Short mmCIF file of C-alpha atoms in Angstrom, two decimals:
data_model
loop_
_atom_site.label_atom_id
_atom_site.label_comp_id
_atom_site.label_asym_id
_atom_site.label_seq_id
_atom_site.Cartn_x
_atom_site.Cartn_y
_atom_site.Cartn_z
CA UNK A 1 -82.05 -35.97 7.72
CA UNK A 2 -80.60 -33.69 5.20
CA UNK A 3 -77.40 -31.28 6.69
CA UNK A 4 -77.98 -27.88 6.52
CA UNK A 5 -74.46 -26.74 4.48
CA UNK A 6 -72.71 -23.30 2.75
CA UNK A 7 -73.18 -25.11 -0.27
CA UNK A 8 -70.92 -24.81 -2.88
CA UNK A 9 -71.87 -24.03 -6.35
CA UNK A 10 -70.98 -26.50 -9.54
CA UNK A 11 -67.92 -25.05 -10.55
CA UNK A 12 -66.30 -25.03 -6.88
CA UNK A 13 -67.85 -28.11 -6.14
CA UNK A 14 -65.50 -30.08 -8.49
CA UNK A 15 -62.65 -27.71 -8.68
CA UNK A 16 -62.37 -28.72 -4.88
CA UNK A 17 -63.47 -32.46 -5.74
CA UNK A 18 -60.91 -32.34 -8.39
CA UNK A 19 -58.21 -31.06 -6.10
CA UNK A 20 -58.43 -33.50 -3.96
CA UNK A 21 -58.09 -36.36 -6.42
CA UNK A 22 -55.00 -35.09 -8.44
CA UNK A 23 -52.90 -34.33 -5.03
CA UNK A 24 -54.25 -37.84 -3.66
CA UNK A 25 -52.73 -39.43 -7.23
CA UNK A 26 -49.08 -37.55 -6.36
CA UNK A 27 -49.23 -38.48 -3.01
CA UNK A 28 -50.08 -42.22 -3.66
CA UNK A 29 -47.33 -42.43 -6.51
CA UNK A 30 -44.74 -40.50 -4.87
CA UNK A 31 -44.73 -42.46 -1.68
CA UNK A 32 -45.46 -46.09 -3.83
CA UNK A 33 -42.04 -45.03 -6.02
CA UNK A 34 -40.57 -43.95 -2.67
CA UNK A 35 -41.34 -47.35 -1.19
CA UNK A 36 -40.27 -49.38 -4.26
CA UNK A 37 -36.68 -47.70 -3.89
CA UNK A 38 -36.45 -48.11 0.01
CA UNK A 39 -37.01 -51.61 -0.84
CA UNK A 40 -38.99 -54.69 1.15
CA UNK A 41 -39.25 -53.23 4.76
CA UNK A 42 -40.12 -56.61 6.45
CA UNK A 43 -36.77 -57.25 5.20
CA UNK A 44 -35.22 -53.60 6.63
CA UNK A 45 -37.17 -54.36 10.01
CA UNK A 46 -35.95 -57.91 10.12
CA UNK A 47 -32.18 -56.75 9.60
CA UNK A 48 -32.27 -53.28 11.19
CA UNK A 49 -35.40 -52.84 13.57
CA UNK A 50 -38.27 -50.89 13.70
CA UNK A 51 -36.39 -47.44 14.14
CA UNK A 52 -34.40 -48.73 11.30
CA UNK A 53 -37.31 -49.05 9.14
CA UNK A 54 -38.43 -45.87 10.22
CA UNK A 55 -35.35 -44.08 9.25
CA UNK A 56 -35.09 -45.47 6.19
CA UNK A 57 -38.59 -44.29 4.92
CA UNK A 58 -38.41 -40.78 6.26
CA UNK A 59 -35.13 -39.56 5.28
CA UNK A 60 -36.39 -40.86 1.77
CA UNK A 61 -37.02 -36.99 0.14
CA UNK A 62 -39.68 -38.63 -2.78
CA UNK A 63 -41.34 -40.41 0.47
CA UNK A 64 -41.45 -36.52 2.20
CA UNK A 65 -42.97 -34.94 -1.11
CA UNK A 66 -45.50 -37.90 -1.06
CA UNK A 67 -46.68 -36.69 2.25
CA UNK A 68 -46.72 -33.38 1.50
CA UNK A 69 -49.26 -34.05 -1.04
CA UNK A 70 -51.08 -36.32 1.16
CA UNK A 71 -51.21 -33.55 3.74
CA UNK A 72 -52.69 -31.35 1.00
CA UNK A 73 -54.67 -33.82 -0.15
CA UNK A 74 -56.02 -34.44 3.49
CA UNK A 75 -56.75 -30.60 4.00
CA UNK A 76 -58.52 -30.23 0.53
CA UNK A 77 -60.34 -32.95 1.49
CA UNK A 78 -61.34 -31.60 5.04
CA UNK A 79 -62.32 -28.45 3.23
CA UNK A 80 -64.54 -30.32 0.67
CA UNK A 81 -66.66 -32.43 3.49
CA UNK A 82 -67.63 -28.80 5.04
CA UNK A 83 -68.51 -27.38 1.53
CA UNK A 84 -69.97 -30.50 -0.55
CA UNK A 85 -72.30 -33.23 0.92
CA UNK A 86 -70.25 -36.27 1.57
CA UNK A 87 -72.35 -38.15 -0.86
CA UNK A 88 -70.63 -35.97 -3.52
CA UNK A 89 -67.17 -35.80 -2.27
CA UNK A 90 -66.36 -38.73 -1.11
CA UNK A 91 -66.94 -41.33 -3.65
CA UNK A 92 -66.67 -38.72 -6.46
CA UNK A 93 -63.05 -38.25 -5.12
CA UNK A 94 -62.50 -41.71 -4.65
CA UNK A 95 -63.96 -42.73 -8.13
CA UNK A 96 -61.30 -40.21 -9.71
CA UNK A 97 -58.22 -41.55 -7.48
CA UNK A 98 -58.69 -45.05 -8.20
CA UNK A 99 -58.48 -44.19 -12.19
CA UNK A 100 -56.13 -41.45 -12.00
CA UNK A 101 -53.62 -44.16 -9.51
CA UNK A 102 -54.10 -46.65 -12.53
CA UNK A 103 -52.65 -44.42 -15.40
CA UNK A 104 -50.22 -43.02 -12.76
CA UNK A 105 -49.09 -45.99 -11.54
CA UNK A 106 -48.34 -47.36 -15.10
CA UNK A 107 -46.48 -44.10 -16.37
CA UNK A 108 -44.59 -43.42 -13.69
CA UNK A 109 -43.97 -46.82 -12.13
CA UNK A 110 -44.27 -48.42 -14.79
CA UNK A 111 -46.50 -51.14 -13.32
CA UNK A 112 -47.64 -53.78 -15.72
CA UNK A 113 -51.03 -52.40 -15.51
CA UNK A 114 -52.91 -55.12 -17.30
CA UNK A 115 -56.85 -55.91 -18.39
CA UNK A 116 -57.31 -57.19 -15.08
CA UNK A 117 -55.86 -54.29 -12.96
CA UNK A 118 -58.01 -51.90 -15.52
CA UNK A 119 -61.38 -53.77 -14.72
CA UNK A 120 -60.46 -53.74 -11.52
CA UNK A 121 -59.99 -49.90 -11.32
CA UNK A 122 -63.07 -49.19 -13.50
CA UNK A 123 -65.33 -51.96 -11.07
CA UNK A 124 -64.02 -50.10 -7.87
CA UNK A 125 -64.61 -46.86 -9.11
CA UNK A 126 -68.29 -47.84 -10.44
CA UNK A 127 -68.88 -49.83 -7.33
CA UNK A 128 -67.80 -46.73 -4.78
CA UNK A 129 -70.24 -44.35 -6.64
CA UNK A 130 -73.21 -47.11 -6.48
CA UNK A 131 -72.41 -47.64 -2.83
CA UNK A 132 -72.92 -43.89 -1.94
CA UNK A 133 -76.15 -44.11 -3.87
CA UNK B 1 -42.05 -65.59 -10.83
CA UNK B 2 -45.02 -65.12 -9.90
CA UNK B 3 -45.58 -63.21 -6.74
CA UNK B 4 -47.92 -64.10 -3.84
CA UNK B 5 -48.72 -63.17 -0.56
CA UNK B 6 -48.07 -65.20 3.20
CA UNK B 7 -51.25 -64.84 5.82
CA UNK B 8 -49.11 -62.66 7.65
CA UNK B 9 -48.97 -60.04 4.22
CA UNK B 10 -52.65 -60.58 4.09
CA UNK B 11 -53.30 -59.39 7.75
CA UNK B 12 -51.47 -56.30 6.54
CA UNK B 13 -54.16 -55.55 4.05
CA UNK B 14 -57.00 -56.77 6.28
CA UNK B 15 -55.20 -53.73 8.49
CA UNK B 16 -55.23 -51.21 5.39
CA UNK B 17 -59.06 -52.08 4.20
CA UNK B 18 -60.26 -51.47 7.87
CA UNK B 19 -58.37 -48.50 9.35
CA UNK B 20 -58.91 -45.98 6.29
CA UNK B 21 -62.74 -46.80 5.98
CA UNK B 22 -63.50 -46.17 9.77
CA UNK B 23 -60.64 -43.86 10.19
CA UNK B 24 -62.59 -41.62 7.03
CA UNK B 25 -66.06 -42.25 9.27
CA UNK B 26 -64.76 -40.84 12.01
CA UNK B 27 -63.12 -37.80 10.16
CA UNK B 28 -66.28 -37.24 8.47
CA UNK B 29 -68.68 -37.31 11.33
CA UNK B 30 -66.60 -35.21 13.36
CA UNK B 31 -66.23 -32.13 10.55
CA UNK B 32 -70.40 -32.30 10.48
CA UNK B 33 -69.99 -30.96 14.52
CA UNK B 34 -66.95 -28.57 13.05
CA UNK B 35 -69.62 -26.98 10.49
CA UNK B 36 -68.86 -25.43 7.32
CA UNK B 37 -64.91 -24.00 6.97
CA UNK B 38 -65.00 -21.06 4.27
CA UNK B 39 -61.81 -19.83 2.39
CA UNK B 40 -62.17 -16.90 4.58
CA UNK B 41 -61.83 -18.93 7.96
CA UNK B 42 -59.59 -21.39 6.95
CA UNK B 43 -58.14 -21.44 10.69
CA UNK B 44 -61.45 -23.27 11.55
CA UNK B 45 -59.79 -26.50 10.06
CA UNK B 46 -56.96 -25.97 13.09
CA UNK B 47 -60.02 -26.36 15.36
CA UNK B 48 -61.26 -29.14 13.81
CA UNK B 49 -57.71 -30.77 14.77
CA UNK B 50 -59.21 -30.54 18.95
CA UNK B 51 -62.46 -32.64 18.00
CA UNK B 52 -62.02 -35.81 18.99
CA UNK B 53 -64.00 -37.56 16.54
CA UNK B 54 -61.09 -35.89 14.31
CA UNK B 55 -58.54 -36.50 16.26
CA UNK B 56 -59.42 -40.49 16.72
CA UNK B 57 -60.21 -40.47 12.58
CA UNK B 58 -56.57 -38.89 12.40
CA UNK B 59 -54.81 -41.98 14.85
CA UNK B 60 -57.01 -44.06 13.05
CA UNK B 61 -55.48 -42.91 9.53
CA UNK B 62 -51.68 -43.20 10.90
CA UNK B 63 -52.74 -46.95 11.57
CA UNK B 64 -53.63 -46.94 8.11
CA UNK B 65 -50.47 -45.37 7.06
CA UNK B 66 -48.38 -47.94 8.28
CA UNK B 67 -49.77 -50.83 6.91
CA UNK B 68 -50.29 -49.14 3.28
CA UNK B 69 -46.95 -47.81 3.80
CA UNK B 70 -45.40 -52.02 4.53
CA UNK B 71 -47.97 -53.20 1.85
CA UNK B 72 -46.67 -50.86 -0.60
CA UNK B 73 -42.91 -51.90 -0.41
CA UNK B 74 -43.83 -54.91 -1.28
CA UNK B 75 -46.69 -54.83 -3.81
CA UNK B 76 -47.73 -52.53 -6.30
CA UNK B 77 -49.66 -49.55 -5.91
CA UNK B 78 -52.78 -51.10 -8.17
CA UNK B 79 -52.73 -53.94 -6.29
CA UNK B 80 -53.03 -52.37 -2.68
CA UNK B 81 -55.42 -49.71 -4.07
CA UNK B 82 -58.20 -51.71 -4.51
CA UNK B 83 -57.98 -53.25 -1.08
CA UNK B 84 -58.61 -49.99 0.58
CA UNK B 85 -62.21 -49.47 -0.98
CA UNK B 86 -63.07 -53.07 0.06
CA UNK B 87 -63.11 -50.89 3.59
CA UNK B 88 -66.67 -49.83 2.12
CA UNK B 89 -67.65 -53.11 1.89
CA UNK B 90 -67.38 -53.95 5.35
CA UNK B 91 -68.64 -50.54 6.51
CA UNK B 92 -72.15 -51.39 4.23
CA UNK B 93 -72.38 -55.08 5.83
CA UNK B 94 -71.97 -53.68 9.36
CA UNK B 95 -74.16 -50.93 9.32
CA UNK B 96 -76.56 -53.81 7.10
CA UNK B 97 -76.57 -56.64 9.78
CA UNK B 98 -75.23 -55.03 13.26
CA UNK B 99 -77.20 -51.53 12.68
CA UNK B 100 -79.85 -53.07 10.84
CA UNK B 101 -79.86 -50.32 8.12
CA UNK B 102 -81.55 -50.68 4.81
CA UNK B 103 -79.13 -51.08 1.74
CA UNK B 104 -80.95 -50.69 -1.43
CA UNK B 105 -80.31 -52.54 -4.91
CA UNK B 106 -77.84 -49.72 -6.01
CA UNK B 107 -75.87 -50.34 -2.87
CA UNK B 108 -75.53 -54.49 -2.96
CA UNK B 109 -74.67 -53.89 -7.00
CA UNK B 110 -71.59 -51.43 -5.64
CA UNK B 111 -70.62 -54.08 -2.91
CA UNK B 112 -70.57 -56.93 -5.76
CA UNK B 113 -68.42 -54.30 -7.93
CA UNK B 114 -65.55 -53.87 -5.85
CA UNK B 115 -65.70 -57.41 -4.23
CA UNK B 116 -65.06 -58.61 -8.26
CA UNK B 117 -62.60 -55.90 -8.72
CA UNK B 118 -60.62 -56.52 -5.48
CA UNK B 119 -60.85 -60.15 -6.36
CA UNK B 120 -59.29 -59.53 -9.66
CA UNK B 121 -56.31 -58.19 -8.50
CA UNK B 122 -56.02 -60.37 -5.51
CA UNK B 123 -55.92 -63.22 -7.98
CA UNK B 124 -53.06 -61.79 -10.31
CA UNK B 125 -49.37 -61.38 -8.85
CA UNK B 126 -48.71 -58.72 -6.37
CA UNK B 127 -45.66 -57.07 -7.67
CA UNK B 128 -44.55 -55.99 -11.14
CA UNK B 129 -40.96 -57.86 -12.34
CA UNK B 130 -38.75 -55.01 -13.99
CA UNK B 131 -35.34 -56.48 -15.24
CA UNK B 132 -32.19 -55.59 -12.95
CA UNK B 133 -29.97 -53.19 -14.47
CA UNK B 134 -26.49 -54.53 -15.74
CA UNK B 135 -24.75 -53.75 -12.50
CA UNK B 136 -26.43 -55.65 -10.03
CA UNK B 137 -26.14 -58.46 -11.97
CA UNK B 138 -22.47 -58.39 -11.46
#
């Protein structure tokens, strides 16, 4: 059964789509680079505790920023569901994040994103728009 | 050296491939009851924070959180990435073989897509090697 929805016309549709995909991206590479520095936290738990662990990741100011834009990212994404079908938004917003995280990840974390992580990324991102088909 | 994973790593992204996909269900069927938020009323999406269908999605997605946030201090972001769609996956086959709902050709080629993809990157290492700087070598 079809929802009844305020829809949202083209432009709006993937200026919100969009929105939520690029402050996803920041909020996914500023909390990986964030986690990277804090360092192994199996390790931190094992020699500190869990409020040790804790404290370490949220007095980390790149981890705070990270979830600030997640926050945004969550909101945007809230506001999309109510606007664009979730047929759309989801997977379209999905689709872009897992690209966008792949270039992100490589130049600013310089992860050695190779051939393999690239198909992977592109057969993810093909595979979560065919699944919402 | 090349980096893999113990069981107990892999629960951890068993955790992060299950808790987004349901915890994004949940979120998603409890906005339909919120109805449509306009830029005008944007203090409906405060009342969408006492629906409980948001509220579980939201508990659900601090689950989530936590493992991504333990998986990603010790892999990289493109490898624990691609574990979180493989939530999809599992959402498909349930509502396939406990619902009994019909997935069409389009759907199975999508599962096959990010079963390859997440099997990809499951087979390479988990964790980029970047040189030490000078000092901590010393």
């Amino acid at each position: 059964m079809m929802r009844i929805q305020d829809h949202a016309g083209v432009f709006e549709t993937w200026v919100t789509i969009i929105t939520v995909a690029l402050t996803a991206i920041a909020g996914d590479v500023l909390t990986a680079g964030a986690m990277r520095r804090i360092g192994d936290l199996d390790e931190i738990r094992a020699h500190s505790g869990l409020m040790g662990a804790i404290k370490a990741v949220v007095s980390s100011k790149m981890f705070l920023l990270g979830v600030l834009s997640m926050a945004l990212s969550f909101f945007s994404l809230l506001f999309t569901l109510s606007k664009v079908d979730v047929s759309l938004a989801a997977p379209a917003s999905a689709a872009l994040t897992f690209i966008g995280n792949a270039a992100a990840a490589k130049i600013f974390l310089h992860e050695n994103v190779d051939r393999r992580r690239w198909l992977a990324a592109i057969f993810v991102c093909v595979g979560v728009v065919l699944l919402s088909q | 050296m090349k980096h893999t994973l113990s069981p107990q790593r892999y629960l951890i992204l068993l955790a992060v491939m299950l808790t987004a996909s349901v915890g994004d269900t949940l979120l998603s069927h409890g906005m339909t009851q919120v109805g449509p938020v306009s830029l005008q009323h944007l203090g409906l999406l405060l009342v969408a924070l006492k629906n409980p269908w948001v509220i579980c999605g939201i508990l659900m997605l601090l689950g989530f959180f936590a493992s991504y946030l333990t998986a990603l201090s010790w892999a990289d972001l493109t490898f624990v990435l691609p574990s979180t769609a493989f939530g999809y996956v599992v959402v498909a086959l349930l509502s396939r073989f406990w619902l009994h709902e019909h997935i069409s050709v389009y759907r199975w080629l999508g599962i096959l897509l990010i079963v390859c993809g997440v099997g990809f990157v499951a087979n390479g290492p988990s964790l980029t090697e970047h040189p030490k700087p000078e000092s901590e070598h010393r």
